[in-house]
Amino acid sequence: MTTTTAPLNTLRGAVRGTVVTPGDPSYDESRRVYNALHDRRPAVVVHAVDAGDVIAAVLYAREHALPLAVRGGAHAVAGHGTVDDGLVVDLSRMRGVRVDPAARTARAEGGATWGDFNHATHAFGLATTGGVVSTTGVGGLTLGGGMGHLARRYGLSCDNLIGADVVTAEGTLVTCDAERNPDLYWALRGGGGNFGVATSLLFRLHPVDDVFAGLTCYPLDGDVVRAWQAMNADAPVELNTILVIALGPEEPFLPERWHGRPICAAFTCFTGPGSEDEKVLARLDTLGPVVGRFMDRMPYPVINTLFDEQLPPGLYHYWKGNFSRELTEGAVAAHVAYGETMPAMESDTAIFPIDGACHEVGPEETAFAYRDAVFSHSFGASWSRAADSEANIAWTRAYDEALRPHTQAGGYVNFMDTDDQDRVRVNYRQNYDRLREVKRRYDPDNVFRLNQNIVP
Ligand code: FAD
C-alpha cells in the first residue's frame, strides 16, 4: 500500500501533531517500538497531540484502506504498536495526567506511561495498580487487565478504571463509564485495544505513599517456589510479592558467586505500616536461604523503576502467559527446569499474584475473565543480539509446552505474542461472545485488529 502526496497533505493539514513518512529524518525513530523483533516500516506515523488528531488519523487510515496500529507505551511484546505499510497512531505526545485529590481520581491521556502516572499521583500520596516497569503504557496495560504491586490490595488496573474517552472506528469520540455506553466500558476492562483508541482514561486512586519494597533472593529451588505459594495464600493483601526466576543480576546486594546463576526472588511491595516491616522480612526469611537482599522504605514510584535499566527499549523479546489457580508439582518442576536453562541475563519469569482484591470482582463484571486464577505466569526470553532470536523463541515455546498442562487454558492477553491469536477465545472464556457483540457494535469492520483480536 502506498500513499501519495496530495492526501498526505490533507492529513498534515488536519493534524496538529506530526505526520512522519518514509524518508523523513525522524522516520526511523518514529517507526520503532520497544521490542526490536518487530522491525516494521509503516507508510505513515501520526504523532497525535489530541483527540482531534486521533480522529483524523483513524479516518485517514479507513479512507485509504491502510492497516491501523495504535501505540501507547509501545511495550506490546507482540509488536502491535507498529505495522508494515500501514498507519500508526502514536500517542506518546499525549501523556498528561490530571489528579483530582479531593475525588481521589486521576485522568491520564492515552499515551501516558506508568512513570508519568505514578509521578503525578504520588505528589498527593495516592496511587493505583499499574505496571512494574515505569516505561510501560497506561493504555495498553489497563485495557488488557493490568497487574502490579498493588493488585492484591486494590485489584487490577482495569478494576480501577472508572471511565474513558474513546475514538471509535467511525472516527467519533464517545465517553464511557458505568452510565454512558456501559457495554463499551465493560469491554475496555480487559478486552484490549479492540474497540477504539482511548484518548483518556479515568482512574480511582488509593492512599499509597512510601512502601517497604525490593528484592529478596534465594537459590532457584522448587522448595522456595512451594514456600512462596504458601506464603502468598496466608499473607495480608498489603503484602504483594511477585516471584521472579532469573539469572542473578550483577548488583552489589547479590554476592558475586550468584551473578549469572539461576535464582528465585521475591519482588516485594508492602503497603502496610512501617512498624510491620520487620514482620515482612521474617516472612520472606521463611521462603529459603536468603542469598541477597535489597529492601528498603521508598516512595511508591521508585519501586516501579527498579527494573527500568535492565529492560531498556531495543532488546528482543518473545513471551508467553498462562493463568493458574495453584502451582502444582508439575508447574513447579517446569519453572525450575526452564529457570535452570534461562538463556540470557535479560530474560525472566514473573509469577504475579492476582488474588485478594482481584477476586472481589466477578468473572463477568468486566471483560477480564479469569477471576478464579491466583497466579499469572509471565515467562519468556529477552535478549540483545538478533542472531540469538531463533534459539530464544524455541526455548520459550518449549517452556510453554512444558508448563501448559499444569496451568489453566487461558492466559493474560498482555503477556501473549503474535502467534497466540488462537488462544483469544479461551483467554476470554465465558466473556468472549459478549465481547464479540460489543466489537460488532463499535468496530464491525475490524479496523482495530492489531491486538489479541476479537473478530467481529
Ligand atoms: P503498546 O504496544 O503501545 O500497546 C499495546 C496494545 O494496546 C496495542 O494493541 C495497542 O493498540 C493498544 N493500546 C495502547 N494504548 C492504547 C490506547 N490508549 N487506546 C487503545 N488501545 C491502546 N503487564 C502488566 O499487567 N503488568 C506489568 O507489570 C507489566 N510489565 C511489563 C514490563 C515490560 C518491560 C513489558 C514489555 C511489558 C509489561 N507488561 C506488563 C505487559 C504490558 O501490559 C503490555 O505489553 C501492554 O500491551 C503494554 O501497553 P503499551 O501501551 O505500553 O503498549
Short mmCIF file of C-alpha atoms and ligand atoms in Angstrom, two decimals:
data_model
loop_
_atom_site.label_atom_id
_atom_site.label_comp_id
_atom_site.label_asym_id
_atom_site.label_seq_id
_atom_site.Cartn_x
_atom_site.Cartn_y
_atom_site.Cartn_z
CA MET A 1 0.00 0.00 0.00
CA THR A 2 1.41 3.44 -0.87
CA THR A 3 0.29 6.95 -0.11
CA THR A 4 0.50 9.84 -2.50
CA THR A 5 1.46 13.37 -1.53
CA ALA A 6 -1.91 15.07 -2.03
CA PRO A 7 -3.88 13.05 0.52
CA LEU A 8 -0.92 13.21 2.89
CA ASN A 9 -1.05 16.98 2.72
CA THR A 10 -4.71 16.77 3.68
CA LEU A 11 -3.75 14.63 6.66
CA ARG A 12 -0.97 17.03 7.61
CA GLY A 13 -3.46 19.88 7.45
CA ALA A 14 -5.88 18.05 9.73
CA VAL A 15 -3.33 17.14 12.37
CA ARG A 16 -1.78 19.49 14.96
CA GLY A 17 0.85 16.91 15.86
CA THR A 18 3.39 15.50 13.42
CA VAL A 19 2.93 13.28 10.40
CA VAL A 20 6.05 11.27 9.58
CA THR A 21 6.59 9.23 6.42
CA PRO A 22 9.49 7.22 4.95
CA GLY A 23 12.40 9.50 4.10
CA ASP A 24 11.69 11.97 6.90
CA PRO A 25 14.69 12.42 9.23
CA SER A 26 12.73 11.16 12.22
CA TYR A 27 11.21 8.18 10.38
CA ASP A 28 13.45 5.53 11.94
CA GLU A 29 12.79 6.81 15.42
CA SER A 30 9.07 7.15 14.72
CA ARG A 31 8.65 3.60 13.49
CA ARG A 32 10.50 1.96 16.39
CA VAL A 33 8.73 0.01 19.12
CA TYR A 34 10.11 -1.41 22.37
CA ASN A 35 10.58 -4.97 21.06
CA ALA A 36 13.34 -4.99 18.41
CA LEU A 37 11.88 -8.20 16.97
CA HIS A 38 9.20 -6.08 15.27
CA ASP A 39 11.20 -4.01 12.80
CA ARG A 40 8.35 -2.69 10.67
CA ARG A 41 8.06 0.07 8.07
CA PRO A 42 4.75 1.91 8.34
CA ALA A 43 3.58 4.14 5.48
CA VAL A 44 2.62 6.93 7.93
CA VAL A 45 3.14 7.61 11.62
CA VAL A 46 0.84 10.20 13.15
CA HIS A 47 2.17 11.61 16.42
CA ALA A 48 -1.17 12.78 17.78
CA VAL A 49 -1.46 15.56 20.33
CA ASP A 50 -5.20 15.41 20.96
CA ALA A 51 -8.41 13.52 20.23
CA GLY A 52 -8.87 15.57 17.05
CA ASP A 53 -5.61 14.20 15.67
CA VAL A 54 -6.61 10.67 16.57
CA ILE A 55 -9.93 11.11 14.74
CA ALA A 56 -8.15 12.48 11.67
CA ALA A 57 -5.72 9.56 11.69
CA VAL A 58 -8.40 6.89 12.07
CA LEU A 59 -10.48 8.43 9.27
CA TYR A 60 -7.43 8.69 7.01
CA ALA A 61 -6.48 5.06 7.59
CA ARG A 62 -10.01 3.97 6.79
CA GLU A 63 -10.32 6.12 3.71
CA HIS A 64 -7.04 4.82 2.29
CA ALA A 65 -7.53 1.22 3.45
CA LEU A 66 -4.33 1.32 5.50
CA PRO A 67 -3.89 -1.21 8.28
CA LEU A 68 -4.09 0.75 11.54
CA ALA A 69 -1.79 0.31 14.55
CA VAL A 70 -2.35 2.17 17.80
CA ARG A 71 0.65 2.80 20.00
CA GLY A 72 0.62 3.92 23.61
CA GLY A 73 3.74 2.97 25.57
CA ALA A 74 4.91 0.75 22.65
CA HIS A 75 5.57 -2.17 25.03
CA ALA A 76 3.35 -4.80 23.41
CA VAL A 77 5.68 -7.78 23.22
CA ALA A 78 3.68 -8.84 20.16
CA GLY A 79 4.67 -5.58 18.45
CA HIS A 80 1.09 -4.44 17.97
CA GLY A 81 2.13 -0.77 18.05
CA THR A 82 3.55 -0.85 14.56
CA VAL A 83 2.68 -2.24 11.14
CA ASP A 84 4.26 -2.62 7.70
CA ASP A 85 2.77 -0.29 5.07
CA GLY A 86 0.05 0.93 7.39
CA LEU A 87 -0.73 3.89 9.59
CA VAL A 88 0.46 4.13 13.18
CA VAL A 89 -1.34 6.42 15.61
CA ASP A 90 1.35 7.18 18.16
CA LEU A 91 0.03 8.61 21.44
CA SER A 92 3.39 9.31 23.09
CA ARG A 93 2.80 13.07 22.99
CA MET A 94 -0.46 12.65 24.89
CA ARG A 95 0.94 11.95 28.34
CA GLY A 96 -0.76 14.43 30.61
CA VAL A 97 -2.14 13.22 33.96
CA ARG A 98 -4.60 15.36 35.92
CA VAL A 99 -5.17 14.40 39.53
CA ASP A 100 -8.27 15.36 41.49
CA PRO A 101 -7.07 14.79 45.06
CA ALA A 102 -10.47 15.51 46.62
CA ALA A 103 -12.29 12.98 44.45
CA ARG A 104 -9.26 10.64 44.54
CA THR A 105 -9.24 10.20 40.79
CA ALA A 106 -6.74 10.78 38.00
CA ARG A 107 -7.33 11.23 34.31
CA ALA A 108 -4.46 10.08 32.12
CA GLU A 109 -4.13 10.79 28.42
CA GLY A 110 -3.96 7.70 26.23
CA GLY A 111 -0.18 7.76 25.76
CA ALA A 112 0.85 8.28 29.41
CA THR A 113 3.30 5.81 30.91
CA TRP A 114 3.12 4.43 34.43
CA GLY A 115 6.12 6.62 35.24
CA ASP A 116 4.07 9.69 34.26
CA PHE A 117 1.07 8.45 36.19
CA ASN A 118 2.86 7.46 39.41
CA HIS A 119 4.80 10.72 39.47
CA ALA A 120 1.61 12.76 39.19
CA THR A 121 -0.43 10.85 41.76
CA HIS A 122 2.38 10.37 44.29
CA ALA A 123 2.50 14.13 44.83
CA PHE A 124 -0.85 13.64 46.59
CA GLY A 125 0.04 10.41 48.40
CA LEU A 126 -2.20 8.49 46.01
CA ALA A 127 -1.73 5.63 43.53
CA THR A 128 -3.50 2.86 41.70
CA THR A 129 -2.39 -0.53 40.40
CA GLY A 130 -0.03 -0.20 37.44
CA GLY A 131 2.90 -1.98 35.80
CA VAL A 132 6.21 -2.75 37.47
CA VAL A 133 8.31 -1.00 34.79
CA SER A 134 7.82 2.75 34.55
CA THR A 135 8.03 2.98 30.75
CA THR A 136 5.05 0.68 30.11
CA GLY A 137 1.95 2.45 28.79
CA VAL A 138 -1.08 3.08 30.98
CA GLY A 139 -3.37 2.48 27.97
CA GLY A 140 -2.24 -0.93 26.72
CA LEU A 141 -1.64 -2.31 30.20
CA THR A 142 -5.00 -1.23 31.62
CA LEU A 143 -7.08 -2.26 28.62
CA GLY A 144 -5.66 -5.80 28.85
CA GLY A 145 -6.17 -6.04 32.64
CA GLY A 146 -3.16 -4.65 34.48
CA MET A 147 -1.16 -6.46 37.15
CA GLY A 148 1.33 -4.95 39.52
CA HIS A 149 2.45 -4.30 43.06
CA LEU A 150 -0.92 -3.05 44.30
CA ALA A 151 -3.06 -5.77 42.73
CA ARG A 152 -3.72 -7.87 45.84
CA ARG A 153 -4.79 -4.80 47.78
CA TYR A 154 -6.55 -2.69 45.15
CA GLY A 155 -7.35 -5.04 42.25
CA LEU A 156 -6.24 -4.96 38.62
CA SER A 157 -5.64 -1.66 36.84
CA CYS A 158 -8.83 -2.24 34.86
CA ASP A 159 -10.76 -2.64 38.13
CA ASN A 160 -9.77 0.92 38.94
CA LEU A 161 -10.77 2.31 35.54
CA ILE A 162 -13.93 4.33 36.06
CA GLY A 163 -14.33 5.80 32.61
CA ALA A 164 -12.68 6.55 29.29
CA ASP A 165 -12.94 8.70 26.18
CA VAL A 166 -12.66 6.53 23.09
CA VAL A 167 -12.27 7.34 19.41
CA THR A 168 -14.20 4.61 17.64
CA ALA A 169 -13.68 3.04 14.23
CA GLU A 170 -16.18 5.55 12.80
CA GLY A 171 -13.99 8.40 13.96
CA THR A 172 -16.34 9.60 16.65
CA LEU A 173 -15.43 10.30 20.26
CA VAL A 174 -17.55 8.52 22.84
CA THR A 175 -17.36 8.67 26.59
CA CYS A 176 -17.99 5.51 28.51
CA ASP A 177 -18.45 4.70 32.17
CA ALA A 178 -20.95 2.83 34.33
CA GLU A 179 -23.81 5.02 32.99
CA ARG A 180 -22.77 6.04 29.49
CA ASN A 181 -22.09 3.31 26.91
CA PRO A 182 -21.73 0.72 29.68
CA ASP A 183 -21.15 -2.09 27.15
CA LEU A 184 -18.02 -0.34 25.89
CA TYR A 185 -16.90 0.40 29.45
CA TRP A 186 -17.32 -3.29 30.30
CA ALA A 187 -15.34 -4.41 27.23
CA LEU A 188 -12.47 -1.98 27.80
CA ARG A 189 -11.73 -3.56 31.16
CA GLY A 190 -9.73 -6.48 29.83
CA GLY A 191 -10.72 -6.56 26.15
CA GLY A 192 -7.58 -4.73 24.98
CA GLY A 193 -7.37 -2.23 22.13
CA ASN A 194 -10.14 -3.93 20.16
CA PHE A 195 -12.78 -1.22 20.48
CA GLY A 196 -11.09 2.05 19.67
CA VAL A 197 -8.42 4.48 20.79
CA ALA A 198 -8.72 5.51 24.43
CA THR A 199 -7.66 9.15 24.34
CA SER A 200 -8.10 9.48 28.09
CA LEU A 201 -8.64 7.07 30.95
CA LEU A 202 -10.11 7.97 34.34
CA PHE A 203 -8.89 6.03 37.39
CA ARG A 204 -9.83 5.62 41.02
CA LEU A 205 -6.88 6.29 43.37
CA HIS A 206 -5.98 4.97 46.81
CA PRO A 207 -3.82 6.31 49.61
CA VAL A 208 -0.32 4.88 48.94
CA ASP A 209 2.78 6.74 49.99
CA ASP A 210 6.07 5.15 50.97
CA VAL A 211 6.22 1.38 50.64
CA PHE A 212 8.58 -1.27 52.02
CA ALA A 213 9.89 -2.78 48.84
CA GLY A 214 12.65 -4.51 46.95
CA LEU A 215 14.10 -7.92 46.19
CA THR A 216 14.95 -10.89 48.38
CA CYS A 217 16.93 -13.54 46.50
CA TYR A 218 17.19 -17.30 47.05
CA PRO A 219 18.77 -20.14 45.11
CA LEU A 220 16.45 -21.48 42.40
CA ASP A 221 14.78 -24.40 44.13
CA GLY A 222 11.32 -25.97 43.99
CA ASP A 223 11.05 -25.62 47.77
CA VAL A 224 11.32 -21.84 47.50
CA VAL A 225 8.53 -21.78 44.91
CA ARG A 226 6.34 -24.01 47.12
CA ALA A 227 7.05 -21.91 50.20
CA TRP A 228 6.25 -18.74 48.25
CA GLN A 229 2.89 -20.17 47.20
CA ALA A 230 2.08 -20.99 50.84
CA MET A 231 3.16 -17.53 51.99
CA ASN A 232 1.03 -15.85 49.34
CA ALA A 233 -2.05 -17.79 50.48
CA ASP A 234 -1.51 -16.61 54.02
CA ALA A 235 -0.19 -13.06 53.52
CA PRO A 236 -2.32 -9.95 54.11
CA VAL A 237 -3.28 -8.12 50.91
CA GLU A 238 -0.92 -5.30 51.88
CA LEU A 239 1.93 -7.69 51.12
CA ASN A 240 2.34 -8.23 47.39
CA THR A 241 5.21 -10.40 46.21
CA ILE A 242 5.89 -11.30 42.60
CA LEU A 243 8.03 -14.42 42.26
CA VAL A 244 10.83 -13.81 39.78
CA ILE A 245 13.06 -16.51 38.32
CA ALA A 246 16.14 -15.15 36.58
CA LEU A 247 19.90 -15.23 36.39
CA GLY A 248 21.40 -13.43 39.38
CA PRO A 249 21.90 -9.76 38.47
CA GLU A 250 25.34 -8.16 38.78
CA GLU A 251 24.25 -5.90 41.59
CA PRO A 252 26.07 -5.03 44.80
CA PHE A 253 23.36 -6.57 47.01
CA LEU A 254 23.97 -10.02 45.50
CA PRO A 255 27.31 -11.76 46.25
CA GLU A 256 29.42 -12.28 43.16
CA ARG A 257 29.14 -16.05 43.24
CA TRP A 258 25.43 -15.68 42.40
CA HIS A 259 25.93 -13.40 39.43
CA GLY A 260 24.64 -15.14 36.33
CA ARG A 261 23.42 -18.18 38.28
CA PRO A 262 19.71 -19.11 38.40
CA ILE A 263 17.93 -17.59 41.37
CA CYS A 264 14.40 -17.01 42.66
CA ALA A 265 13.50 -13.62 44.02
CA ALA A 266 10.52 -12.29 45.92
CA PHE A 267 9.88 -8.88 44.33
CA THR A 268 8.07 -7.31 47.24
CA CYS A 269 5.88 -4.29 47.85
CA PHE A 270 4.37 -3.87 51.31
CA THR A 271 1.84 -1.06 51.68
CA GLY A 272 1.20 -1.65 55.39
CA PRO A 273 2.65 0.44 58.22
CA GLY A 274 6.42 0.73 58.78
CA SER A 275 6.00 -0.82 62.21
CA GLU A 276 5.36 -4.14 60.42
CA ASP A 277 8.36 -4.12 58.10
CA GLU A 278 10.29 -6.49 60.35
CA LYS A 279 7.41 -8.98 60.16
CA VAL A 280 7.59 -8.81 56.37
CA LEU A 281 11.30 -9.64 56.48
CA ALA A 282 10.62 -12.51 58.86
CA ARG A 283 8.05 -13.93 56.43
CA LEU A 284 10.44 -13.60 53.49
CA ASP A 285 13.15 -15.34 55.52
CA THR A 286 10.97 -18.45 55.75
CA LEU A 287 10.97 -18.99 51.96
CA GLY A 288 14.52 -20.40 51.84
CA PRO A 289 18.15 -19.44 52.36
CA VAL A 290 18.45 -15.73 51.56
CA VAL A 291 21.47 -15.17 49.28
CA GLY A 292 21.00 -11.46 48.69
CA ARG A 293 18.61 -8.71 49.64
CA PHE A 294 17.76 -5.16 48.70
CA MET A 295 14.76 -4.00 50.73
CA ASP A 296 14.01 -0.51 51.96
CA ARG A 297 11.28 2.05 52.51
CA MET A 298 10.90 4.00 49.28
CA PRO A 299 8.35 6.24 47.55
CA TYR A 300 5.88 4.08 45.61
CA PRO A 301 7.01 5.38 42.17
CA VAL A 302 10.58 4.21 42.89
CA ILE A 303 9.76 0.52 43.11
CA ASN A 304 8.35 0.78 39.61
CA THR A 305 11.68 1.94 38.21
CA LEU A 306 13.95 -0.73 39.73
CA PHE A 307 13.92 -2.81 36.52
CA ASP A 308 13.88 0.04 34.00
CA GLU A 309 17.63 -0.11 33.39
CA GLN A 310 17.65 -3.85 32.92
CA LEU A 311 14.86 -3.62 30.34
CA PRO A 312 15.67 -0.69 28.04
CA PRO A 313 13.91 -0.35 24.67
CA GLY A 314 15.66 -2.08 21.80
CA LEU A 315 16.06 -5.60 23.23
CA TYR A 316 14.44 -8.61 21.55
CA HIS A 317 11.53 -10.28 23.37
CA TYR A 318 9.32 -13.32 22.93
CA TRP A 319 6.95 -14.08 25.81
CA LYS A 320 4.03 -16.23 26.83
CA GLY A 321 1.44 -16.06 29.60
CA ASN A 322 -0.72 -18.54 31.47
CA PHE A 323 -3.08 -18.37 34.42
CA SER A 324 -3.33 -20.92 37.20
CA ARG A 325 -5.22 -21.44 40.42
CA GLU A 326 -2.26 -23.13 42.07
CA LEU A 327 1.34 -24.01 41.47
CA THR A 328 1.12 -27.77 41.06
CA GLU A 329 4.15 -30.00 41.32
CA GLY A 330 4.24 -30.09 37.51
CA ALA A 331 4.25 -26.30 37.30
CA VAL A 332 6.99 -26.01 39.91
CA ALA A 333 9.09 -28.58 38.03
CA ALA A 334 8.64 -26.73 34.71
CA HIS A 335 9.61 -23.38 36.19
CA VAL A 336 12.68 -24.83 37.88
CA ALA A 337 13.77 -26.74 34.77
CA TYR A 338 13.47 -23.70 32.50
CA GLY A 339 14.88 -21.38 35.17
CA GLU A 340 17.99 -23.52 35.10
CA THR A 341 18.37 -23.01 31.36
CA MET A 342 17.41 -19.30 31.32
CA PRO A 343 19.11 -18.12 28.12
CA ALA A 344 20.12 -14.53 28.89
CA MET A 345 20.58 -12.09 31.77
CA GLU A 346 17.65 -10.01 30.46
CA SER A 347 15.24 -12.98 30.46
CA ASP A 348 12.98 -13.76 33.38
CA THR A 349 9.86 -15.46 34.61
CA ALA A 350 7.49 -13.43 36.77
CA ILE A 351 4.59 -15.06 38.60
CA PHE A 352 2.16 -12.29 39.55
CA PRO A 353 -0.33 -12.94 42.36
CA ILE A 354 -3.85 -11.98 41.23
CA ASP A 355 -5.88 -12.95 44.28
CA GLY A 356 -7.02 -10.63 47.09
CA ALA A 357 -8.93 -7.64 45.69
CA CYS A 358 -8.74 -9.05 42.14
CA HIS A 359 -11.13 -11.78 43.33
CA GLU A 360 -13.65 -9.29 44.65
CA VAL A 361 -14.77 -8.60 41.08
CA GLY A 362 -16.97 -11.24 39.46
CA PRO A 363 -15.84 -13.16 36.33
CA GLU A 364 -18.49 -11.44 34.19
CA GLU A 365 -18.38 -7.99 35.76
CA THR A 366 -15.54 -6.94 33.46
CA ALA A 367 -14.12 -8.47 30.28
CA PHE A 368 -11.18 -9.87 32.29
CA ALA A 369 -12.44 -13.42 32.64
CA TYR A 370 -10.11 -15.39 34.90
CA ARG A 371 -11.22 -14.18 38.32
CA ASP A 372 -10.56 -17.59 39.81
CA ALA A 373 -6.89 -17.53 38.81
CA VAL A 374 -4.47 -16.91 41.66
CA PHE A 375 -1.31 -16.66 39.58
CA SER A 376 -0.48 -15.06 36.25
CA HIS A 377 2.70 -16.61 34.85
CA SER A 378 4.68 -14.40 32.52
CA PHE A 379 7.71 -16.06 31.03
CA GLY A 380 9.90 -15.86 28.02
CA ALA A 381 13.19 -14.79 26.64
CA SER A 382 14.60 -11.29 26.31
CA TRP A 383 17.95 -10.95 24.55
CA SER A 384 20.23 -8.45 22.87
CA ARG A 385 21.52 -10.00 19.61
CA ALA A 386 19.37 -10.65 16.54
CA ALA A 387 21.41 -13.80 15.87
CA ASP A 388 20.05 -15.37 19.07
CA SER A 389 16.39 -14.93 18.10
CA GLU A 390 15.68 -18.41 16.79
CA ALA A 391 17.14 -20.18 19.81
CA ASN A 392 15.36 -17.89 22.29
CA ILE A 393 12.00 -18.26 20.58
CA ALA A 394 12.41 -22.05 20.53
CA TRP A 395 13.33 -22.04 24.23
CA THR A 396 10.21 -20.03 25.12
CA ARG A 397 7.97 -22.32 23.08
CA ALA A 398 9.40 -25.40 24.78
CA TYR A 399 8.88 -23.74 28.18
CA ASP A 400 5.27 -23.02 27.24
CA GLU A 401 4.74 -26.62 26.17
CA ALA A 402 6.16 -27.91 29.45
CA LEU A 403 4.08 -25.55 31.59
CA ARG A 404 0.76 -25.57 29.69
CA PRO A 405 -0.54 -28.92 31.05
CA HIS A 406 -0.14 -27.56 34.57
CA THR A 407 -1.97 -24.26 34.11
CA GLN A 408 -5.45 -23.12 33.07
CA ALA A 409 -6.44 -22.99 29.41
CA GLY A 410 -6.20 -19.22 29.13
CA GLY A 411 -3.62 -16.62 29.94
CA TYR A 412 -3.15 -12.87 30.21
CA VAL A 413 -3.50 -11.27 26.78
CA ASN A 414 -0.82 -8.70 27.60
CA PHE A 415 1.85 -11.36 28.03
CA MET A 416 0.98 -13.14 24.79
CA ASP A 417 2.78 -12.99 21.49
CA THR A 418 1.82 -12.66 17.82
CA ASP A 419 1.31 -16.40 17.41
CA ASP A 420 -1.24 -16.64 20.24
CA GLN A 421 -4.29 -15.46 18.28
CA ASP A 422 -5.76 -18.95 18.51
CA ARG A 423 -5.93 -18.52 22.29
CA VAL A 424 -8.02 -15.33 22.26
CA ARG A 425 -11.35 -17.10 22.70
CA VAL A 426 -10.12 -19.17 25.60
CA ASN A 427 -8.40 -16.15 27.20
CA TYR A 428 -11.83 -14.53 27.46
CA ARG A 429 -13.69 -17.73 28.31
CA GLN A 430 -17.35 -17.02 29.21
CA ASN A 431 -16.96 -13.36 28.15
CA TYR A 432 -15.89 -13.96 24.58
CA ASP A 433 -19.34 -13.96 22.97
CA ARG A 434 -20.33 -10.75 24.72
CA LEU A 435 -17.03 -9.16 23.67
CA ARG A 436 -17.81 -10.12 20.11
CA GLU A 437 -21.18 -8.38 20.33
CA VAL A 438 -19.53 -5.20 21.59
CA LYS A 439 -16.91 -5.49 18.87
CA ARG A 440 -19.65 -5.78 16.24
CA ARG A 441 -21.30 -2.65 17.61
CA TYR A 442 -18.18 -0.44 17.81
CA ASP A 443 -15.88 -1.93 15.17
CA PRO A 444 -17.80 -4.19 12.77
CA ASP A 445 -15.09 -3.92 10.09
CA ASN A 446 -12.29 -4.85 12.50
CA VAL A 447 -10.36 -1.65 11.91
CA PHE A 448 -8.66 -2.19 15.30
CA ARG A 449 -7.22 -5.63 14.64
CA LEU A 450 -3.58 -5.25 15.63
CA ASN A 451 -4.12 -6.66 19.10
CA GLN A 452 -5.15 -10.00 20.62
CA ASN A 453 -8.01 -9.77 18.19
CA ILE A 454 -11.68 -10.32 18.88
CA VAL A 455 -13.01 -10.97 15.41
CA PRO A 456 -16.42 -9.27 14.98
P1 FAD B 1 1.54 -0.61 23.08
O1 FAD B 1 2.41 -1.51 22.28
O2 FAD B 1 1.59 0.82 22.77
O3 FAD B 1 0.05 -1.09 23.04
C1 FAD B 1 -0.34 -2.40 23.39
C2 FAD B 1 -1.70 -2.70 22.83
O4 FAD B 1 -2.65 -1.84 23.43
C3 FAD B 1 -1.81 -2.49 21.33
O5 FAD B 1 -2.71 -3.40 20.79
C4 FAD B 1 -2.34 -1.08 21.25
O6 FAD B 1 -3.03 -0.90 20.07
C5 FAD B 1 -3.21 -0.97 22.45
N1 FAD B 1 -3.24 0.37 23.04
C6 FAD B 1 -2.26 1.02 23.69
N2 FAD B 1 -2.68 2.21 24.14
C7 FAD B 1 -3.97 2.32 23.74
C8 FAD B 1 -4.95 3.30 23.90
N3 FAD B 1 -4.72 4.45 24.54
N4 FAD B 1 -6.18 3.07 23.36
C9 FAD B 1 -6.44 1.92 22.72
N5 FAD B 1 -5.54 0.94 22.54
C10 FAD B 1 -4.31 1.14 23.05
N6 FAD B 1 1.75 -6.03 32.16
C11 FAD B 1 1.20 -5.99 33.39
O7 FAD B 1 0.00 -6.19 33.54
N7 FAD B 1 1.96 -5.70 34.48
C12 FAD B 1 3.28 -5.43 34.39
O8 FAD B 1 3.92 -5.17 35.39
C13 FAD B 1 3.89 -5.47 33.11
N8 FAD B 1 5.21 -5.20 32.95
C14 FAD B 1 5.74 -5.15 31.70
C15 FAD B 1 7.09 -4.80 31.55
C16 FAD B 1 7.66 -4.74 30.29
C17 FAD B 1 9.10 -4.36 30.16
C18 FAD B 1 6.88 -5.05 29.16
C19 FAD B 1 7.50 -5.03 27.80
C20 FAD B 1 5.55 -5.40 29.29
C21 FAD B 1 4.96 -5.46 30.56
N9 FAD B 1 3.63 -5.80 30.75
C22 FAD B 1 3.07 -5.78 32.00
C23 FAD B 1 2.79 -6.16 29.60
C24 FAD B 1 2.04 -4.92 29.15
O9 FAD B 1 0.83 -4.83 29.88
C25 FAD B 1 1.72 -4.98 27.66
O10 FAD B 1 2.92 -5.06 26.94
C26 FAD B 1 0.90 -3.78 27.21
O11 FAD B 1 0.31 -4.09 26.00
C27 FAD B 1 1.74 -2.54 27.08
O12 FAD B 1 0.96 -1.42 26.76
P2 FAD B 1 1.63 -0.20 25.99
O13 FAD B 1 0.64 0.87 25.89
O14 FAD B 1 2.97 0.10 26.59
O15 FAD B 1 1.96 -0.89 24.60
#
